[in-house]
PDB file of C-alpha atoms in Angstrom:
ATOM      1  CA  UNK A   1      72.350  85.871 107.253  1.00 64.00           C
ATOM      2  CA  UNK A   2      74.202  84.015 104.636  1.00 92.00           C
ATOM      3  CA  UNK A   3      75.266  86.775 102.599  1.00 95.00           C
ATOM      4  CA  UNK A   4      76.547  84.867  99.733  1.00 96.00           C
ATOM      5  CA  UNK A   5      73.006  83.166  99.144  1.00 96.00           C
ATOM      6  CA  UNK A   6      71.528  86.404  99.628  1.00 96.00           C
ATOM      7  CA  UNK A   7      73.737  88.001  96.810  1.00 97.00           C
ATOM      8  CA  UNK A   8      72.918  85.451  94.660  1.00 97.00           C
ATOM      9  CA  UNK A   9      69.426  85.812  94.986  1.00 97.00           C
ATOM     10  CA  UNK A  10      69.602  89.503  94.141  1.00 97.00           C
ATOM     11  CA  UNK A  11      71.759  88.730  91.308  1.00 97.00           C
ATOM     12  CA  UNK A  12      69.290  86.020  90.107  1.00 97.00           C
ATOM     13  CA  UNK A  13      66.156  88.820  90.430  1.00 97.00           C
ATOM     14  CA  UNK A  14      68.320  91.575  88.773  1.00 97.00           C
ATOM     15  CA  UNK A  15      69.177  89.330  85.577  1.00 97.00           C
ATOM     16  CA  UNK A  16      68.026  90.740  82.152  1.00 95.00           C
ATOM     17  CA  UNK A  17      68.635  88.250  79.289  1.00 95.00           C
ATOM     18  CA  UNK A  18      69.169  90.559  76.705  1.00 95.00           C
ATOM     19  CA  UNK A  19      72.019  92.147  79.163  1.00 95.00           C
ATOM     20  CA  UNK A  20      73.121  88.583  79.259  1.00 96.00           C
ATOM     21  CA  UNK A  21      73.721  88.222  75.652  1.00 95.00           C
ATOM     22  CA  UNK A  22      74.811  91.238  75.732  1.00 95.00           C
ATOM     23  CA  UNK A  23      77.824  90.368  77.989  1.00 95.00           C
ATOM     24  CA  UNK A  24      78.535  87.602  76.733  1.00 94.00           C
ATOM     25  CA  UNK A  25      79.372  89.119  73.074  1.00 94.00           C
ATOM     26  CA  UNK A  26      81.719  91.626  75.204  1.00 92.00           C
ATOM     27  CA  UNK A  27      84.200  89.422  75.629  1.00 93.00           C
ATOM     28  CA  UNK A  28      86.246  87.440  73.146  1.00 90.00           C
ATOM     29  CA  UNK A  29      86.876  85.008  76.245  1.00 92.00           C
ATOM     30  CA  UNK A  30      84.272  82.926  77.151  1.00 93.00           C
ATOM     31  CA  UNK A  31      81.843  84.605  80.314  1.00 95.00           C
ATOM     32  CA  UNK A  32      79.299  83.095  82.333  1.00 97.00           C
ATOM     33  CA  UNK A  33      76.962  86.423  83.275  1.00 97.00           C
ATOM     34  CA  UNK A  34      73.836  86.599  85.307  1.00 97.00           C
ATOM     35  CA  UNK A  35      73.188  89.311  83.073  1.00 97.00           C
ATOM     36  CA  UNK A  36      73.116  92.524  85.179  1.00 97.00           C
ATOM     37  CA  UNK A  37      75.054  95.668  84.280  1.00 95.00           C
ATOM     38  CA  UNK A  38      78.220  96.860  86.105  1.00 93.00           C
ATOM     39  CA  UNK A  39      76.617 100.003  87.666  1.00 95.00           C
ATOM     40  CA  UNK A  40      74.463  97.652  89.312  1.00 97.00           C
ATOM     41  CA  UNK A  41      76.262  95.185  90.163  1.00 97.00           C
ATOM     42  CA  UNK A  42      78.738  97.787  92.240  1.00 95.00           C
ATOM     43  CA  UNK A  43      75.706  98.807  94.166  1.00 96.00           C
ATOM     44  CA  UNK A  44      74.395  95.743  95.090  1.00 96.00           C
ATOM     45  CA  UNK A  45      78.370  95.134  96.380  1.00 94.00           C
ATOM     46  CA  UNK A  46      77.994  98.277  98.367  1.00 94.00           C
ATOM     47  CA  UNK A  47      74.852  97.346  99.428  1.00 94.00           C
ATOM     48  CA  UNK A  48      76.242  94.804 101.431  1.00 93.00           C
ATOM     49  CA  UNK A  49      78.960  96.647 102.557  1.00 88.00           C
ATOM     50  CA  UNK A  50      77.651  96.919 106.388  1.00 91.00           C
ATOM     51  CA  UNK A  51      77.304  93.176 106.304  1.00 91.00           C
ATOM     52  CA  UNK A  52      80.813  92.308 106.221  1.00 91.00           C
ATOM     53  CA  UNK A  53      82.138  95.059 108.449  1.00 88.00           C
ATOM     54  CA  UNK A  54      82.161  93.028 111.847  1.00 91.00           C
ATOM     55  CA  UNK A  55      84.371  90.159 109.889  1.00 93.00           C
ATOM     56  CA  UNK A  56      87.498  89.812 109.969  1.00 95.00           C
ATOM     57  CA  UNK A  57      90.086  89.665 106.950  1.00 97.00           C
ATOM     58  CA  UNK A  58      90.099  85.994 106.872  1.00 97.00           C
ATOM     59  CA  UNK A  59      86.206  85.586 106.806  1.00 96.00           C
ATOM     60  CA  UNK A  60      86.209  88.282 104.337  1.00 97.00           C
ATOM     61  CA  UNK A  61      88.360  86.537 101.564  1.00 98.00           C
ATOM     62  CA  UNK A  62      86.534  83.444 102.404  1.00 97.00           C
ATOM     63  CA  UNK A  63      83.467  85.256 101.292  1.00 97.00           C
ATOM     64  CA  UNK A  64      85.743  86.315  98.327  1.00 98.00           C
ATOM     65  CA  UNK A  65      86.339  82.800  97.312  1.00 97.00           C
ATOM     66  CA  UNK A  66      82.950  81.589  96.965  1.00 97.00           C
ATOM     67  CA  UNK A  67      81.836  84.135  95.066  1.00 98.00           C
ATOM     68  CA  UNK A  68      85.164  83.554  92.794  1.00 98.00           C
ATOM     69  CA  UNK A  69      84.632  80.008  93.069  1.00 98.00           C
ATOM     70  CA  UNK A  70      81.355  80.320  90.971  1.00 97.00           C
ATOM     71  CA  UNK A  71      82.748  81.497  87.783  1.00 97.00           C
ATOM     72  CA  UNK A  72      80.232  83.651  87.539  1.00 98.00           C
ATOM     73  CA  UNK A  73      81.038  87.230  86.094  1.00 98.00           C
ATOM     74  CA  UNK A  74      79.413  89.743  88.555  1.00 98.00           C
ATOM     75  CA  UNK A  75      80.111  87.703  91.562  1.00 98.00           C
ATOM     76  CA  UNK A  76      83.691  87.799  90.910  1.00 98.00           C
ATOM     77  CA  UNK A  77      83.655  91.923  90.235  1.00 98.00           C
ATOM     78  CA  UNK A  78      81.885  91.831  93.812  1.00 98.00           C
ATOM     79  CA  UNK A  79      84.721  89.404  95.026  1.00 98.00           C
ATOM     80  CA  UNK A  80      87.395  92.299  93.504  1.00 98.00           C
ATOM     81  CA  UNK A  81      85.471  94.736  95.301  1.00 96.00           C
ATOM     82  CA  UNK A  82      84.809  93.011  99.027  1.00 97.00           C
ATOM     83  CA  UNK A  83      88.614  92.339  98.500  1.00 97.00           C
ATOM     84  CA  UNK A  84      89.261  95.918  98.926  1.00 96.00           C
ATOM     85  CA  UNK A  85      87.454  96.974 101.573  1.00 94.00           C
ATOM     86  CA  UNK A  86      89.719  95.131 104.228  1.00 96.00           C
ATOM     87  CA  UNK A  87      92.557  97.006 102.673  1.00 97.00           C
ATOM     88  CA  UNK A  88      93.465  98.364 106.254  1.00 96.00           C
ATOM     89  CA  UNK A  89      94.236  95.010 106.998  1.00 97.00           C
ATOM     90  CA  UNK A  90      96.866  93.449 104.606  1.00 98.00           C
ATOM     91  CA  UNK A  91     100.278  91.791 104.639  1.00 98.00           C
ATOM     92  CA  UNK A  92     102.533  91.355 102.971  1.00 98.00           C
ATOM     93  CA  UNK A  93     101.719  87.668 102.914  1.00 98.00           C
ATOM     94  CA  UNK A  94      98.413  88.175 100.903  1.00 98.00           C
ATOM     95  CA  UNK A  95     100.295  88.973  97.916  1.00 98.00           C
ATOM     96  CA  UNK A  96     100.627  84.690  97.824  1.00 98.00           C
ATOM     97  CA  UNK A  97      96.320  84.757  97.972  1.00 98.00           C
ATOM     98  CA  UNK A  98      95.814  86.986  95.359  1.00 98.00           C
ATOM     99  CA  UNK A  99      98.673  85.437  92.947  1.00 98.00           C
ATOM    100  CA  UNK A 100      96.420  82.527  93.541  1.00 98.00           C
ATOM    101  CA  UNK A 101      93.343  84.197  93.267  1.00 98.00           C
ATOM    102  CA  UNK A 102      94.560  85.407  89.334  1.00 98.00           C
ATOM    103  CA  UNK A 103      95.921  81.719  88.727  1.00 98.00           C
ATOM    104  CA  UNK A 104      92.612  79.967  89.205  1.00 98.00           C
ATOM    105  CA  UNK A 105      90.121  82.575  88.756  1.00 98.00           C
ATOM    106  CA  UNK A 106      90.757  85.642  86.526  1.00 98.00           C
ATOM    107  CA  UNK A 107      89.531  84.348  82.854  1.00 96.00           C
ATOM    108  CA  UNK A 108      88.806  88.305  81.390  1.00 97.00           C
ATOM    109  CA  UNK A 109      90.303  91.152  81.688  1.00 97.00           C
ATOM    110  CA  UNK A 110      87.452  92.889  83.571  1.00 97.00           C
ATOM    111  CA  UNK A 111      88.153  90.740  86.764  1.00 98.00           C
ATOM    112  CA  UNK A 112      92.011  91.456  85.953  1.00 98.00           C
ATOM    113  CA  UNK A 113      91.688  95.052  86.028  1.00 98.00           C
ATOM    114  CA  UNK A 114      89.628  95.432  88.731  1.00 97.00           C
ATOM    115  CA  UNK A 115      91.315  93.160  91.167  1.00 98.00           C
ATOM    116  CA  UNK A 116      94.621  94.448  90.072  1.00 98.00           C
ATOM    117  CA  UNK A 117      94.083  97.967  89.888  1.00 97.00           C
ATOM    118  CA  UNK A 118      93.020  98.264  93.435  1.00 96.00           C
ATOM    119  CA  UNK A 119      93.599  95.294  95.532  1.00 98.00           C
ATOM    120  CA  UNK A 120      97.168  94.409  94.001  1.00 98.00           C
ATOM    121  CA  UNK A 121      97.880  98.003  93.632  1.00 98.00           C
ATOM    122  CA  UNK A 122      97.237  99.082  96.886  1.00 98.00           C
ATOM    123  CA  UNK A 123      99.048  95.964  98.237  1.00 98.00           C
ATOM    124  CA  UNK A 124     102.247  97.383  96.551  1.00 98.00           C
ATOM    125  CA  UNK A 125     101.711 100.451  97.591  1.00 98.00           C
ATOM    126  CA  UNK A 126     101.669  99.798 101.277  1.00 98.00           C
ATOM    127  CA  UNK A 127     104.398  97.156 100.925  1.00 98.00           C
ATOM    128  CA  UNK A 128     106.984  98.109  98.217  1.00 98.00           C
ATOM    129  CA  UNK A 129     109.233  94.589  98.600  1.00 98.00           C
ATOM    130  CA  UNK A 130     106.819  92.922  97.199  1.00 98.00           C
ATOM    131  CA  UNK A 131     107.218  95.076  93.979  1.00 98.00           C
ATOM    132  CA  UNK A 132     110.068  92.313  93.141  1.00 98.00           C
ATOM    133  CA  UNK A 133     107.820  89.712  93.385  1.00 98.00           C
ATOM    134  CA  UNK A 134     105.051  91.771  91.047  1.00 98.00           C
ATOM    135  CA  UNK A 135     108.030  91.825  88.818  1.00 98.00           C
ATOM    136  CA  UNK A 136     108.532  87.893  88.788  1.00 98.00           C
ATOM    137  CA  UNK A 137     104.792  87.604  87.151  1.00 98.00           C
ATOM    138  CA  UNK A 138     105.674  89.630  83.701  1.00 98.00           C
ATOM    139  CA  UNK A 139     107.342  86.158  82.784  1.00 98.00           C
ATOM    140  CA  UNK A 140     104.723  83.834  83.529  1.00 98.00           C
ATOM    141  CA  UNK A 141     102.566  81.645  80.875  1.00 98.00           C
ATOM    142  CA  UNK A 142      99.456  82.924  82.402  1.00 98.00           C
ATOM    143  CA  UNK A 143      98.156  85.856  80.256  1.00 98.00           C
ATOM    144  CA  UNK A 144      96.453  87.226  82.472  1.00 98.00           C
ATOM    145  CA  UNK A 145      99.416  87.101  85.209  1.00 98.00           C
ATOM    146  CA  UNK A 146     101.516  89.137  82.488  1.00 98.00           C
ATOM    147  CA  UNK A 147      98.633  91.445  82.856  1.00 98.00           C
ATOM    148  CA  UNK A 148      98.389  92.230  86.129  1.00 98.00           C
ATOM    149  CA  UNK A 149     101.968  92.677  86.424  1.00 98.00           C
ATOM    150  CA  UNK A 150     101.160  95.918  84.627  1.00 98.00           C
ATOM    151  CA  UNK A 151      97.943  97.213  85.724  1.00 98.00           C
ATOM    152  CA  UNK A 152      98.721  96.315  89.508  1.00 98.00           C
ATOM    153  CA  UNK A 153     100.814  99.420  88.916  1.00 98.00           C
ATOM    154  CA  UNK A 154      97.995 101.526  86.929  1.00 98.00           C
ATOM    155  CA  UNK A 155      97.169 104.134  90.010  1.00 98.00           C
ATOM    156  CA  UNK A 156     100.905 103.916  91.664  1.00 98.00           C
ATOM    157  CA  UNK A 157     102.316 104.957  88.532  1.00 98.00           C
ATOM    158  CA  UNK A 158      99.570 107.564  88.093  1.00 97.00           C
ATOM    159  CA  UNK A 159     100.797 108.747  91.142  1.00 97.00           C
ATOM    160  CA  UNK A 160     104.450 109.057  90.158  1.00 98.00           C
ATOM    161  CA  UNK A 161     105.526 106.100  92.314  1.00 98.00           C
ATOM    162  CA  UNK A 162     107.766 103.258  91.398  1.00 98.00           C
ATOM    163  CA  UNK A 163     109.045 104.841  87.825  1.00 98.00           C
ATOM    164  CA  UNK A 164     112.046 102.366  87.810  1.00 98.00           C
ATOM    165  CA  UNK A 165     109.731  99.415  88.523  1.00 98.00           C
ATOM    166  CA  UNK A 166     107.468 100.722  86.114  1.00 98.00           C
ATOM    167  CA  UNK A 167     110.254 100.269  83.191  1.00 98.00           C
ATOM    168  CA  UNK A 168     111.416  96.891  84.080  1.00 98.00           C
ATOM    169  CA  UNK A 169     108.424  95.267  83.673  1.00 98.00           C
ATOM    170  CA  UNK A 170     107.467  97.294  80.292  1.00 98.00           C
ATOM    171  CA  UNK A 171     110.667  96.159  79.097  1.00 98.00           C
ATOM    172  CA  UNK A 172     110.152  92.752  79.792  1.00 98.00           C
ATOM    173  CA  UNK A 173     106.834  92.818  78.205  1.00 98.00           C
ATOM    174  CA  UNK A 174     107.874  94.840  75.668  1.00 98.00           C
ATOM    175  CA  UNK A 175     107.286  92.276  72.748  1.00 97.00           C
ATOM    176  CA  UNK A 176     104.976  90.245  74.246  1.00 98.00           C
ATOM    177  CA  UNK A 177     102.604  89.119  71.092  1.00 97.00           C
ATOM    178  CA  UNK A 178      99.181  88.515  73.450  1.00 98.00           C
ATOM    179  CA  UNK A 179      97.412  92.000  72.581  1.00 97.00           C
ATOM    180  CA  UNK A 180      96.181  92.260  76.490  1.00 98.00           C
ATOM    181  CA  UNK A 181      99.173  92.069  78.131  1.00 98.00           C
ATOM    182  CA  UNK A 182     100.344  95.090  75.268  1.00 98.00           C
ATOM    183  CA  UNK A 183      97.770  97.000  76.021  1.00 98.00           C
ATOM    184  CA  UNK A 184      98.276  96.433  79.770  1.00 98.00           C
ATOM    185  CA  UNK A 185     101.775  97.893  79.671  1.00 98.00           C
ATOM    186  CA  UNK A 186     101.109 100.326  77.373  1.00 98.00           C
ATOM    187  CA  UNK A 187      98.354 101.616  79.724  1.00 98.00           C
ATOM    188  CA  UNK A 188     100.681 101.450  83.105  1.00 98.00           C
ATOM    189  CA  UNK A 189     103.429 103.627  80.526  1.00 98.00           C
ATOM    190  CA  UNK A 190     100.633 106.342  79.849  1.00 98.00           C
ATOM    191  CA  UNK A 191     100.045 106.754  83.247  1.00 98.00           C
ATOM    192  CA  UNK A 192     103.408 107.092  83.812  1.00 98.00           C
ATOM    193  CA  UNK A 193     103.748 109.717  81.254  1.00 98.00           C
ATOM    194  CA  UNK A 194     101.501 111.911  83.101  1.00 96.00           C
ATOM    195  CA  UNK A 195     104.197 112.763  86.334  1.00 97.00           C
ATOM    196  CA  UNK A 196     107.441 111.177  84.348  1.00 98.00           C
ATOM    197  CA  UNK A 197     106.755 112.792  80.756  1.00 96.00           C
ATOM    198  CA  UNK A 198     110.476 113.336  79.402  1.00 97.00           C
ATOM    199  CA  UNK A 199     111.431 109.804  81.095  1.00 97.00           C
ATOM    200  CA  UNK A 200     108.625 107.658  79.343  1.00 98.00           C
ATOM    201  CA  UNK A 201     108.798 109.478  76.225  1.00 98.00           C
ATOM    202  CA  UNK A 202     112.530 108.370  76.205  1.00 98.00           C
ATOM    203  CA  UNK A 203     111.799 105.046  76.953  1.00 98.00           C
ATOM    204  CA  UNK A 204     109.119 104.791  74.181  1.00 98.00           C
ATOM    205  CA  UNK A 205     111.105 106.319  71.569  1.00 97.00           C
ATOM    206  CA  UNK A 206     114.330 104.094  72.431  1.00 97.00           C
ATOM    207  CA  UNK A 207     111.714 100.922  71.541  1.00 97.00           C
ATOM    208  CA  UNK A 208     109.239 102.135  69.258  1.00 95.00           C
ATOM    209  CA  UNK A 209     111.097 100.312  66.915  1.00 94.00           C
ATOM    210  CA  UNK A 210     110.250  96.640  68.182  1.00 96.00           C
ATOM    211  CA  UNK A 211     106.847  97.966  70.771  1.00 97.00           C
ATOM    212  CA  UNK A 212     104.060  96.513  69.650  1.00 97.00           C
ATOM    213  CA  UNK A 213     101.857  99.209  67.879  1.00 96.00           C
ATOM    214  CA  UNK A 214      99.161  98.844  69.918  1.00 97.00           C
ATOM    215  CA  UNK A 215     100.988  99.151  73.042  1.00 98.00           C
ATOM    216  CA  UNK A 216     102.752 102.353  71.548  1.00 97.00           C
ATOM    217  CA  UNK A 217      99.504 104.182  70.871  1.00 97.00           C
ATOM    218  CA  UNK A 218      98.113 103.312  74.457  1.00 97.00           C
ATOM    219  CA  UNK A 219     101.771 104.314  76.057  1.00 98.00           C
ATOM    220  CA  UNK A 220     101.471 108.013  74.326  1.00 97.00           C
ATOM    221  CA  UNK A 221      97.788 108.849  74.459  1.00 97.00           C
ATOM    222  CA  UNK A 222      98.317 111.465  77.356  1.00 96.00           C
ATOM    223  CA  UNK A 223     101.877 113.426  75.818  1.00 96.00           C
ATOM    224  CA  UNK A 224     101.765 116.304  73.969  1.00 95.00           C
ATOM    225  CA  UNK A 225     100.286 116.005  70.322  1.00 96.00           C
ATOM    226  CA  UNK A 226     103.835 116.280  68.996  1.00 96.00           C
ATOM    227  CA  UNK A 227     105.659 114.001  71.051  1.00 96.00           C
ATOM    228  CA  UNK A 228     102.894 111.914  69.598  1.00 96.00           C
ATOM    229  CA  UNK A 229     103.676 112.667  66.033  1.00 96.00           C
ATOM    230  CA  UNK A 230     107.134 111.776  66.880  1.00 96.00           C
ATOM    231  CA  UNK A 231     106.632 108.601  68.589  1.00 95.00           C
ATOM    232  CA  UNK A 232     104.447 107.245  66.047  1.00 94.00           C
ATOM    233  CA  UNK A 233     106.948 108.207  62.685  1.00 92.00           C
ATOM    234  CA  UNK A 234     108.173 105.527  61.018  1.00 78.00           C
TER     235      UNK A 234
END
C-alpha cells in the first residue's frame, strides 16, 4: 500500500470548504488546508498507525518528508505526529533532521508546536547534550526556530527538568519584538512556574521591566493571584 497516496485520498474525501475557509482565516500566516478539522485529522494519523509499525526509523521520516514536502496543513500535523511514534528509536543525531525539518517546513505555529512539543521535546529529554544545541536556535533569524527553542522545552519544564536551561533561553529571548516567539517563552516560563514557583517568579520580576507584556502575562498565568498582581504593577 502506498500509504501516503492513501492519506491523501482520505484527506481529499474528508475536506469541507467552509472548514477550509475557515482555516485559512486562523492563521495570520498564509495556510494551504484540505479543510478537515484537527480532531480528525489526528484520527485519520492514528488510523494508520499499524501501517507504519513494521518500518523502520529511516522509512518512517521518509514518510514524514513527503507529507511535509506538500505544504499542506494537515499532512504536516500527521508528519509531527508519525514523527513521534518512532520515539524509541532516536539519536542524538536526529536533532540535525528536525532543525532541518523547522528550516524548510514549519510556516505556523501549529506545525511548530506540535513538532516541538513532542518530537523535539522528547529528543531533549532522552539526550540532554543536545540541550546546548536547542540553546544555539534562540538566536537564529528564523521565527519560528526562536520558537521552538522555547516550546521544545514546554512538557520538560512542566516536568521540573532543565530549570537552568529553561532561563537561558528566556533571557535571550527576553526582548525579542516577534509576538510568537514572546508568547513561546512566556509559555515554557509558566510551565516552569508550576514545579519552580519562587525561582520563575524571581526571574520575571527581575525583567518585568523590559519583558514584553505579552510574554509577562503568559509567564504568570499559573502563580498565585497575588504574585500576579505584583508582577504585573507598574
Amino acid at each position: 500500500m502506498d500509504i501516503v497516496a492513501t492519506l491523501r485520498q482520505e484527506l481529499q474525501s474528508m475536506s469541507d470548504p467552509v472548514w477550509q475557509e475557515k482555516t485559512r482565516r486562523f492563521f495570520k500566516e498564509s495556510v494551504d488546508p484540505y479543510g478537515v478539522p484537527t480532531g480528525d485529522v489526528r484520527k485519520l494519523g492514528k488510523y494508520f498507525y499499524p501501517s507504519l509499525a513494521p518500518l523502520e526509523k529511516e522509512a518512517v521520516f521518509a514518510l514524514c518528508e513527503q507529507l511535509f514536502q506538500s505544504g499542506k496543513q494537515e499532512e504536516c500535523l500527521i508528519a509531527c505526529d508519525w514523527s513521534l511514534r518512532v520515539k524509541k528509536h532516536y539519536r542524538p543525531d536526529d536533532f540535525a533532521r528536525f532543525s532541518r525539518w523547522i528550516d524548510h517546513y514549519v510556516t505556523n505555529w501549529a506545525i511548530c508546536d506540535t513538532l516541538c512539543n513532542h518530537t523535539v521535546g522528547t529528543l531533549v529529554t532522552n539526550y540532554p547534550e543536545l540541550l546546548t544545541e536547542l540553546e544555539k536556535w534562540t538566536t537564529d533569524s528564523n521565527r519560528w526556530k526562536r520558537r521552538a527553542a522555547a516550546v521544545s522545552l514546554i512538557i520538560p519544564a512542566k516536568k521540573g527538568l532543565f530549570p537552568d536551561t529553561v532561563l537561558r533561553i528566556a533571557t535571550t529571548l527576553l526582548e525579542d519584538t516577534d509576538d510568537l516567539v514572546q508568547k513561546g517563552y512566556g509559555w515554557m516560563l509558566k510551565e516552569a512556574s508550576i514545579p519552580h514557583r519562587e525561582t520563575i517568579f524571581d526571574f520575571v520580576m527581575d525583567h518585568k521591566d523590559v519583558m514584553p507584556r505579552t510574554a509577562l502575562r503568559y509567564a504568570i498565568e499559573k502563580m498565585p493571584e497575588g504574585d500576579r498582581r505584583e508582577a504585573m504593577a507598574k
